[in-house]
Amino acid sequence: MDEKRPMRYRASRRHRWVAVLFIVTIPLYMLFSSRAVSSCAGRFLPVSSSEAPSSSSLSATATTTTSAENPPVPLEVHIMSKCPDARDCLNDLVLPAMVRVNEKVNFTLSYIGAPTENDGIECKHGPKECMGNIIELCAVHLYPDVKVHLGFTHCLTQDYEDIPDSELVEECALEYGMSIGDLNDCASRDDGAFGLSLLRESVKRSADVCFPHQRL
């Protein structure tokens, strides 16, 4: 008999007060500020509205409840797929906040890495993290509904040490109604060049927002 996967990680209560503070702060921020909010590896930084991502990443629900007079507030999260801090950030901050304000924000998920001399990307936790980042970016590309791709990413992150294990990816894809074939095709398109281009653009985005004074 096949061994069952271990029970998923459940967020502890040690950072619960931070999550509550974040949930309370975001609605107030939207009322009194026109700037975007960005999470960079657990830190929240303001960015100018001119740097805000396009509305294409909004969920279908959000696009029907905002207007030119009351535009969505850009909310960006910058993570690394195999980082335990990313798991805690999604569990304790991002998911609780999105449950409350998903119709009022323009959500963008980006990844932290470093460009290499051969036009590649170096990931802090190794090549497997780069592959995990690409899979999650393909989910965003194929399934722009934030409830779907963020849910998928959250699912993977609960077992971040196993990313990009095929069993884990298939399990999370099934849970959120994704085609594992489409995800594989996206990641491997043009011998991997397409997936790498998604990662390269995402890493540049994170660098521009989180580390604006550092040149790539």
mmCIF file of N, CA, C and O in Angstrom, residues 98-170:
data_model
loop_
_atom_site.group_PDB
_atom_site.id
_atom_site.type_symbol
_atom_site.label_atom_id
_atom_site.label_comp_id
_atom_site.label_asym_id
_atom_site.label_seq_id
_atom_site.Cartn_x
_atom_site.Cartn_y
_atom_site.Cartn_z
ATOM 1 N N MET A 98 -6.644 38.637 2.047
ATOM 2 C CA MET A 98 -7.355 38.510 0.781
ATOM 3 C C MET A 98 -8.796 38.056 0.978
ATOM 4 O O MET A 98 -9.681 38.414 0.201
ATOM 5 N N VAL A 99 -9.036 37.263 2.006
ATOM 6 C CA VAL A 99 -10.413 36.858 2.305
ATOM 7 C C VAL A 99 -11.273 38.083 2.586
ATOM 8 O O VAL A 99 -12.446 38.139 2.216
ATOM 9 N N ARG A 100 -10.663 39.087 3.196
ATOM 10 C CA ARG A 100 -11.409 40.284 3.590
ATOM 11 C C ARG A 100 -11.474 41.341 2.490
ATOM 12 O O ARG A 100 -12.483 42.048 2.375
ATOM 13 N N VAL A 101 -10.404 41.479 1.696
ATOM 14 C CA VAL A 101 -10.328 42.636 0.789
ATOM 15 C C VAL A 101 -10.057 42.257 -0.661
ATOM 16 O O VAL A 101 -9.653 43.105 -1.456
ATOM 17 N N ASN A 102 -10.281 41.003 -1.049
ATOM 18 C CA ASN A 102 -9.903 40.577 -2.399
ATOM 19 C C ASN A 102 -10.620 41.358 -3.491
ATOM 20 O O ASN A 102 -10.103 41.494 -4.599
ATOM 21 N N GLU A 103 -11.808 41.897 -3.201
ATOM 22 C CA GLU A 103 -12.542 42.645 -4.212
ATOM 23 C C GLU A 103 -12.071 44.092 -4.322
ATOM 24 O O GLU A 103 -12.529 44.821 -5.198
ATOM 25 N N LYS A 104 -11.158 44.493 -3.461
ATOM 26 C CA LYS A 104 -10.716 45.887 -3.442
ATOM 27 C C LYS A 104 -9.248 46.052 -3.812
ATOM 28 O O LYS A 104 -8.729 47.166 -3.789
ATOM 29 N N VAL A 105 -8.569 44.942 -4.125
ATOM 30 C CA VAL A 105 -7.145 45.034 -4.433
ATOM 31 C C VAL A 105 -6.836 44.428 -5.793
ATOM 32 O O VAL A 105 -7.561 43.571 -6.302
ATOM 33 N N ASN A 106 -5.753 44.898 -6.372
ATOM 34 C CA ASN A 106 -5.189 44.342 -7.598
ATOM 35 C C ASN A 106 -3.959 43.544 -7.171
ATOM 36 O O ASN A 106 -2.903 44.113 -6.890
ATOM 37 N N PHE A 107 -4.110 42.230 -7.092
ATOM 38 C CA PHE A 107 -3.088 41.372 -6.492
ATOM 39 C C PHE A 107 -2.087 40.883 -7.531
ATOM 40 O O PHE A 107 -2.459 40.427 -8.610
ATOM 41 N N THR A 108 -0.799 40.973 -7.188
ATOM 42 C CA THR A 108 0.262 40.459 -8.051
ATOM 43 C C THR A 108 1.247 39.657 -7.213
ATOM 44 O O THR A 108 1.679 40.102 -6.149
ATOM 45 N N LEU A 109 1.585 38.473 -7.702
ATOM 46 C CA LEU A 109 2.541 37.597 -7.036
ATOM 47 C C LEU A 109 3.823 37.566 -7.852
ATOM 48 O O LEU A 109 3.803 37.258 -9.044
ATOM 49 N N SER A 110 4.946 37.925 -7.224
ATOM 50 C CA SER A 110 6.235 37.938 -7.910
ATOM 51 C C SER A 110 7.263 37.165 -7.096
ATOM 52 O O SER A 110 7.047 36.866 -5.922
ATOM 53 N N TYR A 111 8.397 36.889 -7.742
ATOM 54 C CA TYR A 111 9.401 36.018 -7.127
ATOM 55 C C TYR A 111 10.759 36.702 -7.044
ATOM 56 O O TYR A 111 11.129 37.500 -7.904
ATOM 57 N N ILE A 112 11.490 36.361 -5.994
ATOM 58 C CA ILE A 112 12.788 36.958 -5.721
ATOM 59 C C ILE A 112 13.890 36.022 -6.213
ATOM 60 O O ILE A 112 13.868 34.821 -5.948
ATOM 61 N N GLY A 113 14.840 36.575 -6.943
ATOM 62 C CA GLY A 113 15.967 35.805 -7.450
ATOM 63 C C GLY A 113 17.049 36.759 -7.919
ATOM 64 O O GLY A 113 16.973 37.969 -7.686
ATOM 65 N N ALA A 114 18.048 36.218 -8.601
ATOM 66 C CA ALA A 114 19.155 37.043 -9.084
ATOM 67 C C ALA A 114 19.514 36.635 -10.508
ATOM 68 O O ALA A 114 19.713 35.446 -10.783
ATOM 69 N N PRO A 115 19.593 37.603 -11.429
ATOM 70 C CA PRO A 115 19.995 37.288 -12.804
ATOM 71 C C PRO A 115 21.440 36.791 -12.851
ATOM 72 O O PRO A 115 22.270 37.180 -12.027
ATOM 73 N N THR A 116 21.731 35.928 -13.809
ATOM 74 C CA THR A 116 23.090 35.429 -14.004
ATOM 75 C C THR A 116 23.651 35.984 -15.311
ATOM 76 O O THR A 116 22.921 36.539 -16.134
ATOM 77 N N GLU A 117 24.948 35.814 -15.504
ATOM 78 C CA GLU A 117 25.603 36.376 -16.684
ATOM 79 C C GLU A 117 25.120 35.745 -17.986
ATOM 80 O O GLU A 117 25.190 36.362 -19.038
ATOM 81 N N ASN A 118 24.632 34.507 -17.918
ATOM 82 C CA ASN A 118 24.179 33.823 -19.136
ATOM 83 C C ASN A 118 22.686 34.015 -19.383
ATOM 84 O O ASN A 118 22.042 33.203 -20.043
ATOM 85 N N ASP A 119 22.122 35.085 -18.825
ATOM 86 C CA ASP A 119 20.714 35.441 -19.017
ATOM 87 C C ASP A 119 19.769 34.480 -18.308
ATOM 88 O O ASP A 119 18.595 34.378 -18.660
ATOM 89 N N GLY A 120 20.295 33.763 -17.328
ATOM 90 C CA GLY A 120 19.458 32.877 -16.529
ATOM 91 C C GLY A 120 19.071 33.542 -15.220
ATOM 92 O O GLY A 120 19.246 34.746 -15.032
ATOM 93 N N ILE A 121 18.535 32.740 -14.299
ATOM 94 C CA ILE A 121 18.138 33.233 -12.981
ATOM 95 C C ILE A 121 18.679 32.279 -11.919
ATOM 96 O O ILE A 121 18.551 31.063 -12.039
ATOM 97 N N GLU A 122 19.279 32.840 -10.889
ATOM 98 C CA GLU A 122 19.741 32.055 -9.748
ATOM 99 C C GLU A 122 18.747 32.221 -8.605
ATOM 100 O O GLU A 122 18.374 33.341 -8.252
ATOM 101 N N CYS A 123 18.299 31.104 -8.048
ATOM 102 C CA CYS A 123 17.343 31.130 -6.945
ATOM 103 C C CYS A 123 18.051 30.756 -5.650
ATOM 104 O O CYS A 123 18.912 29.867 -5.640
ATOM 105 N N LYS A 124 17.692 31.410 -4.569
ATOM 106 C CA LYS A 124 18.401 31.264 -3.299
ATOM 107 C C LYS A 124 18.413 29.827 -2.806
ATOM 108 O O LYS A 124 19.397 29.367 -2.226
ATOM 109 N N HIS A 125 17.312 29.099 -3.018
ATOM 110 C CA HIS A 125 17.213 27.733 -2.519
ATOM 111 C C HIS A 125 17.481 26.696 -3.606
ATOM 112 O O HIS A 125 17.073 25.544 -3.480
ATOM 113 N N GLY A 126 18.156 27.114 -4.668
ATOM 114 C CA GLY A 126 18.608 26.178 -5.677
ATOM 115 C C GLY A 126 17.709 26.044 -6.894
ATOM 116 O O GLY A 126 16.642 26.666 -6.982
ATOM 117 N N PRO A 127 18.127 25.214 -7.861
ATOM 118 C CA PRO A 127 17.379 25.039 -9.114
ATOM 119 C C PRO A 127 15.948 24.550 -8.915
ATOM 120 O O PRO A 127 15.058 24.905 -9.689
ATOM 121 N N LYS A 128 15.718 23.726 -7.893
ATOM 122 C CA LYS A 128 14.354 23.248 -7.660
ATOM 123 C C LYS A 128 13.423 24.400 -7.309
ATOM 124 O O LYS A 128 12.235 24.379 -7.661
ATOM 125 N N GLU A 129 13.951 25.398 -6.619
ATOM 126 C CA GLU A 129 13.123 26.565 -6.315
ATOM 127 C C GLU A 129 12.794 27.324 -7.594
ATOM 128 O O GLU A 129 11.656 27.790 -7.767
ATOM 129 N N CYS A 130 13.762 27.453 -8.491
ATOM 130 C CA CYS A 130 13.485 28.114 -9.771
ATOM 131 C C CYS A 130 12.362 27.392 -10.509
ATOM 132 O O CYS A 130 11.464 28.027 -11.072
ATOM 133 N N MET A 131 12.400 26.054 -10.492
ATOM 134 C CA MET A 131 11.352 25.287 -11.154
ATOM 135 C C MET A 131 10.013 25.504 -10.462
ATOM 136 O O MET A 131 8.979 25.657 -11.114
ATOM 137 N N GLY A 132 10.026 25.537 -9.135
ATOM 138 C CA GLY A 132 8.796 25.808 -8.396
ATOM 139 C C GLY A 132 8.242 27.186 -8.702
ATOM 140 O O GLY A 132 7.024 27.360 -8.877
ATOM 141 N N ASN A 133 9.127 28.172 -8.781
ATOM 142 C CA ASN A 133 8.691 29.525 -9.133
ATOM 143 C C ASN A 133 8.031 29.545 -10.507
ATOM 144 O O ASN A 133 6.999 30.200 -10.711
ATOM 145 N N ILE A 134 8.638 28.841 -11.457
ATOM 146 C CA ILE A 134 8.102 28.811 -12.821
ATOM 147 C C ILE A 134 6.727 28.142 -12.849
ATOM 148 O O ILE A 134 5.805 28.618 -13.523
ATOM 149 N N ILE A 135 6.575 27.050 -12.130
ATOM 150 C CA ILE A 135 5.276 26.366 -12.083
ATOM 151 C C ILE A 135 4.202 27.301 -11.530
ATOM 152 O O ILE A 135 3.089 27.387 -12.060
ATOM 153 N N GLU A 136 4.534 28.019 -10.471
ATOM 154 C CA GLU A 136 3.561 28.935 -9.867
ATOM 155 C C GLU A 136 3.275 30.121 -10.785
ATOM 156 O O GLU A 136 2.140 30.608 -10.854
ATOM 157 N N LEU A 137 4.282 30.584 -11.509
ATOM 158 C CA LEU A 137 4.059 31.664 -12.473
ATOM 159 C C LEU A 137 3.220 31.179 -13.654
ATOM 160 O O LEU A 137 2.407 31.937 -14.199
ATOM 161 N N CYS A 138 3.399 29.932 -14.044
ATOM 162 C CA CYS A 138 2.555 29.364 -15.100
ATOM 163 C C CYS A 138 1.102 29.293 -14.635
ATOM 164 O O CYS A 138 0.174 29.496 -15.430
ATOM 165 N N ALA A 139 0.906 29.015 -13.357
ATOM 166 C CA ALA A 139 -0.456 29.002 -12.817
ATOM 167 C C ALA A 139 -1.087 30.385 -12.938
ATOM 168 O O ALA A 139 -2.261 30.515 -13.309
ATOM 169 N N VAL A 140 -0.311 31.423 -12.648
ATOM 170 C CA VAL A 140 -0.811 32.795 -12.790
ATOM 171 C C VAL A 140 -1.123 33.086 -14.255
ATOM 172 O O VAL A 140 -2.151 33.687 -14.584
ATOM 173 N N HIS A 141 -0.224 32.659 -15.140
ATOM 174 C CA HIS A 141 -0.383 32.911 -16.575
ATOM 175 C C HIS A 141 -1.624 32.215 -17.139
ATOM 176 O O HIS A 141 -2.374 32.806 -17.923
ATOM 177 N N LEU A 142 -1.847 30.980 -16.719
ATOM 178 C CA LEU A 142 -2.945 30.182 -17.268
ATOM 179 C C LEU A 142 -4.275 30.424 -16.565
ATOM 180 O O LEU A 142 -5.342 30.292 -17.172
ATOM 181 N N TYR A 143 -4.208 30.767 -15.285
ATOM 182 C CA TYR A 143 -5.419 30.931 -14.476
ATOM 183 C C TYR A 143 -5.363 32.280 -13.760
ATOM 184 O O TYR A 143 -4.996 32.364 -12.588
ATOM 185 N N PRO A 144 -5.713 33.358 -14.456
ATOM 186 C CA PRO A 144 -5.573 34.704 -13.877
ATOM 187 C C PRO A 144 -6.483 34.991 -12.692
ATOM 188 O O PRO A 144 -6.252 35.971 -11.980
ATOM 189 N N ASP A 145 -7.499 34.167 -12.470
ATOM 190 C CA ASP A 145 -8.353 34.359 -11.293
ATOM 191 C C ASP A 145 -7.494 34.175 -10.044
ATOM 192 O O ASP A 145 -6.959 33.095 -9.789
ATOM 193 N N VAL A 146 -7.368 35.239 -9.260
ATOM 194 C CA VAL A 146 -6.468 35.205 -8.106
ATOM 195 C C VAL A 146 -6.868 34.130 -7.106
ATOM 196 O O VAL A 146 -6.006 33.540 -6.439
ATOM 197 N N LYS A 147 -8.148 33.843 -7.008
ATOM 198 C CA LYS A 147 -8.581 32.817 -6.060
ATOM 199 C C LYS A 147 -8.029 31.449 -6.443
ATOM 200 O O LYS A 147 -7.786 30.607 -5.583
ATOM 201 N N VAL A 148 -7.824 31.239 -7.734
ATOM 202 C CA VAL A 148 -7.310 29.953 -8.215
ATOM 203 C C VAL A 148 -5.793 29.881 -8.088
ATOM 204 O O VAL A 148 -5.253 28.976 -7.448
ATOM 205 N N HIS A 149 -5.084 30.847 -8.692
ATOM 206 C CA HIS A 149 -3.620 30.707 -8.689
ATOM 207 C C HIS A 149 -3.008 30.967 -7.317
ATOM 208 O O HIS A 149 -2.003 30.347 -6.957
ATOM 209 N N LEU A 150 -3.618 31.838 -6.523
ATOM 210 C CA LEU A 150 -3.098 32.042 -5.171
ATOM 211 C C LEU A 150 -3.396 30.823 -4.300
ATOM 212 O O LEU A 150 -2.558 30.411 -3.488
ATOM 213 N N GLY A 151 -4.566 30.237 -4.484
ATOM 214 C CA GLY A 151 -4.883 29.017 -3.745
ATOM 215 C C GLY A 151 -3.928 27.886 -4.087
ATOM 216 O O GLY A 151 -3.468 27.145 -3.208
ATOM 217 N N PHE A 152 -3.612 27.746 -5.367
ATOM 218 C CA PHE A 152 -2.669 26.722 -5.822
ATOM 219 C C PHE A 152 -1.288 26.950 -5.212
ATOM 220 O O PHE A 152 -0.652 26.021 -4.694
ATOM 221 N N THR A 153 -0.825 28.197 -5.249
ATOM 222 C CA THR A 153 0.486 28.525 -4.681
ATOM 223 C C THR A 153 0.504 28.268 -3.181
ATOM 224 O O THR A 153 1.473 27.724 -2.638
ATOM 225 N N HIS A 154 -0.565 28.640 -2.508
ATOM 226 C CA HIS A 154 -0.662 28.393 -1.070
ATOM 227 C C HIS A 154 -0.617 26.893 -0.782
ATOM 228 O O HIS A 154 0.046 26.445 0.162
ATOM 229 N N CYS A 155 -1.300 26.112 -1.601
ATOM 230 C CA CYS A 155 -1.310 24.659 -1.441
ATOM 231 C C CYS A 155 0.106 24.094 -1.556
ATOM 232 O O CYS A 155 0.545 23.299 -0.721
ATOM 233 N N LEU A 156 0.839 24.512 -2.576
ATOM 234 C CA LEU A 156 2.212 24.035 -2.753
ATOM 235 C C LEU A 156 3.095 24.443 -1.581
ATOM 236 O O LEU A 156 3.920 23.653 -1.098
ATOM 237 N N THR A 157 2.913 25.664 -1.129
ATOM 238 C CA THR A 157 3.803 26.219 -0.115
ATOM 239 C C THR A 157 3.676 25.508 1.224
ATOM 240 O O THR A 157 4.617 25.514 2.026
ATOM 241 N N GLN A 158 2.540 24.872 1.482
ATOM 242 C CA GLN A 158 2.389 24.139 2.739
ATOM 243 C C GLN A 158 3.412 23.005 2.844
ATOM 244 O O GLN A 158 3.808 22.613 3.937
ATOM 245 N N ASP A 159 3.830 22.480 1.693
ATOM 246 C CA ASP A 159 4.862 21.438 1.647
ATOM 247 C C ASP A 159 6.039 21.944 0.817
ATOM 248 O O ASP A 159 6.502 21.273 -0.104
ATOM 249 N N TYR A 160 6.507 23.141 1.151
ATOM 250 C CA TYR A 160 7.514 23.818 0.329
ATOM 251 C C TYR A 160 8.784 22.996 0.134
ATOM 252 O O TYR A 160 9.459 23.112 -0.896
ATOM 253 N N GLU A 161 9.119 22.145 1.102
ATOM 254 C CA GLU A 161 10.335 21.347 0.980
ATOM 255 C C GLU A 161 10.239 20.344 -0.170
ATOM 256 O O GLU A 161 11.263 19.898 -0.695
ATOM 257 N N ASP A 162 9.003 19.970 -0.561
ATOM 258 C CA ASP A 162 8.806 18.984 -1.627
ATOM 259 C C ASP A 162 8.689 19.612 -3.014
ATOM 260 O O ASP A 162 8.650 18.892 -4.014
ATOM 261 N N ILE A 163 8.577 20.926 -3.101
ATOM 262 C CA ILE A 163 8.481 21.598 -4.402
ATOM 263 C C ILE A 163 9.760 21.338 -5.197
ATOM 264 O O ILE A 163 10.853 21.447 -4.643
ATOM 265 N N PRO A 164 9.710 20.952 -6.483
ATOM 266 C CA PRO A 164 8.543 20.813 -7.367
ATOM 267 C C PRO A 164 8.125 19.356 -7.585
ATOM 268 O O PRO A 164 7.879 18.948 -8.726
ATOM 269 N N ASP A 165 8.047 18.572 -6.546
ATOM 270 C CA ASP A 165 7.658 17.170 -6.646
ATOM 271 C C ASP A 165 6.359 17.023 -7.443
ATOM 272 O O ASP A 165 5.378 17.722 -7.181
ATOM 273 N N SER A 166 6.355 16.119 -8.416
ATOM 274 C CA SER A 166 5.205 15.992 -9.317
ATOM 275 C C SER A 166 3.934 15.587 -8.580
ATOM 276 O O SER A 166 2.833 16.039 -8.923
ATOM 277 N N GLU A 167 4.067 14.757 -7.556
ATOM 278 C CA GLU A 167 2.886 14.338 -6.796
ATOM 279 C C GLU A 167 2.239 15.530 -6.098
ATOM 280 O O GLU A 167 1.007 15.674 -6.090
ATOM 281 N N LEU A 168 3.067 16.391 -5.521
ATOM 282 C CA LEU A 168 2.550 17.581 -4.846
ATOM 283 C C LEU A 168 1.881 18.519 -5.844
ATOM 284 O O LEU A 168 0.780 19.036 -5.593
ATOM 285 N N VAL A 169 2.534 18.751 -6.981
ATOM 286 C CA VAL A 169 1.975 19.655 -7.995
ATOM 287 C C VAL A 169 0.644 19.119 -8.507
ATOM 288 O O VAL A 169 -0.337 19.869 -8.647
ATOM 289 N N GLU A 170 0.578 17.829 -8.787
ATOM 290 C CA GLU A 170 -0.666 17.231 -9.278
ATOM 291 C C GLU A 170 -1.777 17.326 -8.237
ATOM 292 O O GLU A 170 -2.937 17.602 -8.567
#
